[in-house]
């Protein structure tokens, strides 16, 4: 028989629904300060980081990497991470392009490219190792009761967990967000992002390429060694046709888009495709609940910022909770949630607006607009201050940064 925990004090300070990269990162950082954290994950832990389970190559911005370091997860990621030394942005075959070089603002790389399963595995290992983080998996949160002063999560195996506050880190569909009645705004891009890893003959020299082709953006992202991650966007129907090709046919199409600057290419792992859509929650908090990562927002991968925004959520929420606890305040109280909402809402909307405008600007092929954006790229490229601002933005250095993003302790 399951005892109702409502008569007992809560065992956990924070209950996180979802043990993906964002939920796992938050759990590790909070547990490192001594808080008792429960993480409930629907998938079996060994499946989450299995090599070949996902071919997304994730661009981790300079500041986001500092959060991975603070969580102790970077050591496991580093051997698989490719440093981004330069970014080259081109508009179709236009010779005018935007070129970011890390040397323009210092010695540090602009960011790193890491395979998503490596990120998941490294973070999960830290959750499992943390003495005060408790992973419940594979099991689902079926119902979350948000009561005065506490939350109770009813799990699919019959257990009931009690905490001061719940965090929805349960990804795009976020059943927790839905159940809380928080509505989302959504825009379907009617396009798919095809992703795969390629091995190539020649070195990439740490250069990330973002090409705005008429059908959609096409990115070549430098992984460790002579390997690169591909993110290839096409309208949904065309993507389905390309994706249905056998590996040889797909590679042939890929060679046509890429050219031969990396020498001969081969596929290194399975291919996947993801429907692309923008979404954002009308608010990031509710009574005893905070939304983080894809549960709160999702964007076009055009600027490689989706997970980075989730990492910024984690850094802000962890700081708000830990500061409140140090002052003896309620970690799930209104003050904490309001601070988090204020901190993250504007930054999130700004990035969503930016990625959405980029997509609109570059997917429109009318003559004057095409010329204007090519001149725009060239103008930014030749203006020192504008260029440095965009480089700092890509590195995640712009805005009111939480301590963890500044490389400080929580
Ligand atoms: C093609 C593509 C390329 C991308 N490239 C980049 C990039 O370069 N840089 C970047 O920053 N971002 C990028 N992103 C975005 C990035 O992949 C996501 O933002 C990130 O993976 C989201 O992590 P998350 O932990 O919020 O969600 P998820 O990874 O979706 O994790 C959610 C977890 O919650 C669990 N769950 C769900 N419901 C329940 C429940 N009821 N009970 C328990 N558990 C539950 C799920 O099993 C899952 O493990 C890209 C996205 C795409 C599609």
Tab-separated table of C-alpha atoms and ligand atoms in Angstrom, residues 16-24 40-43 48 54 56-61 113 116 120 139-142 169-176 193-195 221 231 274-276 292-295 297-299 301 303-311, ligand 1:
chain	number	residue	atom	x	y	z
A	16	UNK	CA	12.273	17.492	-12.188
A	17	UNK	CA	10.087	15.869	-14.828
A	18	UNK	CA	12.400	14.737	-17.661
A	19	UNK	CA	15.995	13.537	-17.498
A	20	UNK	CA	17.079	14.885	-20.904
A	21	UNK	CA	20.092	17.202	-21.134
A	22	UNK	CA	18.274	20.163	-19.600
A	23	UNK	CA	16.535	18.343	-16.724
A	24	UNK	CA	19.706	16.378	-15.978
A	40	UNK	CA	11.773	11.314	-13.225
A	41	UNK	CA	12.609	10.083	-16.726
A	42	UNK	CA	10.329	8.026	-18.974
A	43	UNK	CA	13.110	6.362	-21.011
A	48	UNK	CA	19.124	7.951	-23.488
A	54	UNK	CA	20.426	10.571	-32.385
A	56	UNK	CA	22.185	15.882	-33.889
A	57	UNK	CA	25.500	17.695	-33.575
A	58	UNK	CA	24.810	20.368	-30.988
A	59	UNK	CA	26.591	23.727	-31.041
A	60	UNK	CA	27.385	24.521	-27.401
A	61	UNK	CA	28.088	28.241	-27.007
A	113	UNK	CA	30.144	20.977	-31.503
A	116	UNK	CA	23.753	14.868	-28.667
A	120	UNK	CA	23.037	13.137	-22.714
A	139	UNK	CA	8.930	5.667	-15.203
A	140	UNK	CA	6.548	8.480	-16.162
A	141	UNK	CA	4.955	11.250	-14.175
A	142	UNK	CA	1.290	10.537	-14.765
A	169	UNK	CA	11.962	19.566	-18.441
A	170	UNK	CA	9.886	17.100	-20.413
A	171	UNK	CA	10.666	18.413	-23.909
A	172	UNK	CA	8.611	19.856	-26.747
A	173	UNK	CA	5.302	18.041	-26.149
A	174	UNK	CA	5.635	18.671	-22.340
A	175	UNK	CA	2.692	16.835	-20.777
A	176	UNK	CA	3.427	18.790	-17.568
A	193	UNK	CA	15.949	19.244	-40.601
A	194	UNK	CA	17.835	16.161	-41.830
A	195	UNK	CA	20.808	15.362	-39.623
A	221	UNK	CA	29.596	21.648	-38.147
A	231	UNK	CA	21.971	19.912	-40.536
A	274	UNK	CA	13.151	16.362	-37.416
A	275	UNK	CA	10.042	18.422	-38.221
A	276	UNK	CA	10.908	22.074	-37.592
A	292	UNK	CA	12.848	24.884	-18.727
A	293	UNK	CA	14.346	23.953	-22.106
A	294	UNK	CA	12.138	22.668	-24.908
A	295	UNK	CA	9.178	22.452	-22.520
A	297	UNK	CA	10.517	27.079	-26.045
A	298	UNK	CA	11.714	25.553	-29.272
A	299	UNK	CA	13.243	27.292	-32.247
A	301	UNK	CA	18.022	25.211	-35.566
A	303	UNK	CA	21.427	29.542	-35.249
A	304	UNK	CA	22.076	26.420	-33.119
A	305	UNK	CA	20.541	28.004	-30.024
A	306	UNK	CA	17.742	25.682	-28.762
A	307	UNK	CA	19.756	23.817	-26.157
A	308	UNK	CA	21.808	26.897	-25.346
A	309	UNK	CA	18.622	28.712	-24.376
A	310	UNK	CA	17.693	25.747	-22.177
A	311	UNK	CA	21.111	25.957	-20.510
B	1	LIG	C1	17.876	19.370	-36.133
B	1	LIG	C2	18.139	20.024	-34.819
B	1	LIG	C3	19.386	20.592	-34.565
B	1	LIG	C4	19.631	21.236	-33.345
B	1	LIG	N1	20.845	21.842	-33.144
B	1	LIG	C5	21.071	22.535	-32.005
B	1	LIG	C6	22.317	23.212	-31.796
B	1	LIG	O1	23.225	23.183	-32.624
B	1	LIG	N2	22.496	23.915	-30.621
B	1	LIG	C7	21.520	23.988	-29.694
B	1	LIG	O2	21.716	24.680	-28.669
B	1	LIG	N3	20.330	23.339	-29.854
B	1	LIG	C8	20.077	22.615	-30.977
B	1	LIG	N4	18.887	21.949	-31.127
B	1	LIG	C9	17.891	21.974	-30.045
B	1	LIG	C10	18.172	20.899	-28.954
B	1	LIG	O3	18.303	19.636	-29.549
B	1	LIG	C11	17.048	20.887	-27.918
B	1	LIG	O4	16.797	22.193	-27.475
B	1	LIG	C12	17.400	20.029	-26.679
B	1	LIG	O5	17.736	18.724	-27.066
B	1	LIG	C13	16.233	19.989	-25.716
B	1	LIG	O6	16.577	19.307	-24.533
B	1	LIG	P1	15.478	19.093	-23.383
B	1	LIG	O7	16.196	18.366	-22.276
B	1	LIG	O8	14.767	20.362	-23.087
B	1	LIG	O9	14.368	18.132	-24.037
B	1	LIG	P2	14.450	16.590	-24.476
B	1	LIG	O10	15.799	16.239	-24.949
B	1	LIG	O11	13.286	16.386	-25.383
B	1	LIG	O12	14.216	15.776	-23.106
B	1	LIG	C14	12.943	15.640	-22.509
B	1	LIG	C15	12.946	14.355	-21.662
B	1	LIG	O13	11.732	14.272	-20.914
B	1	LIG	C16	11.289	12.924	-20.879
B	1	LIG	N5	9.831	12.916	-20.581
B	1	LIG	C17	8.818	13.382	-21.365
B	1	LIG	N6	7.636	13.222	-20.737
B	1	LIG	C18	7.892	12.641	-19.518
B	1	LIG	C19	7.088	12.233	-18.410
B	1	LIG	N7	5.763	12.392	-18.370
B	1	LIG	N8	7.686	11.662	-17.323
B	1	LIG	C20	9.030	11.501	-17.312
B	1	LIG	N9	9.848	11.877	-18.344
B	1	LIG	C21	9.288	12.451	-19.424
B	1	LIG	C22	11.666	12.372	-22.257
B	1	LIG	O14	11.800	10.963	-22.246
B	1	LIG	C23	13.010	13.086	-22.529
B	1	LIG	O15	14.143	12.322	-22.142
B	1	LIG	C24	18.615	21.296	-32.349
B	1	LIG	C25	17.373	20.697	-32.585
B	1	LIG	C26	17.133	20.064	-33.808
B	1	LIG	C27	15.777	19.445	-34.029
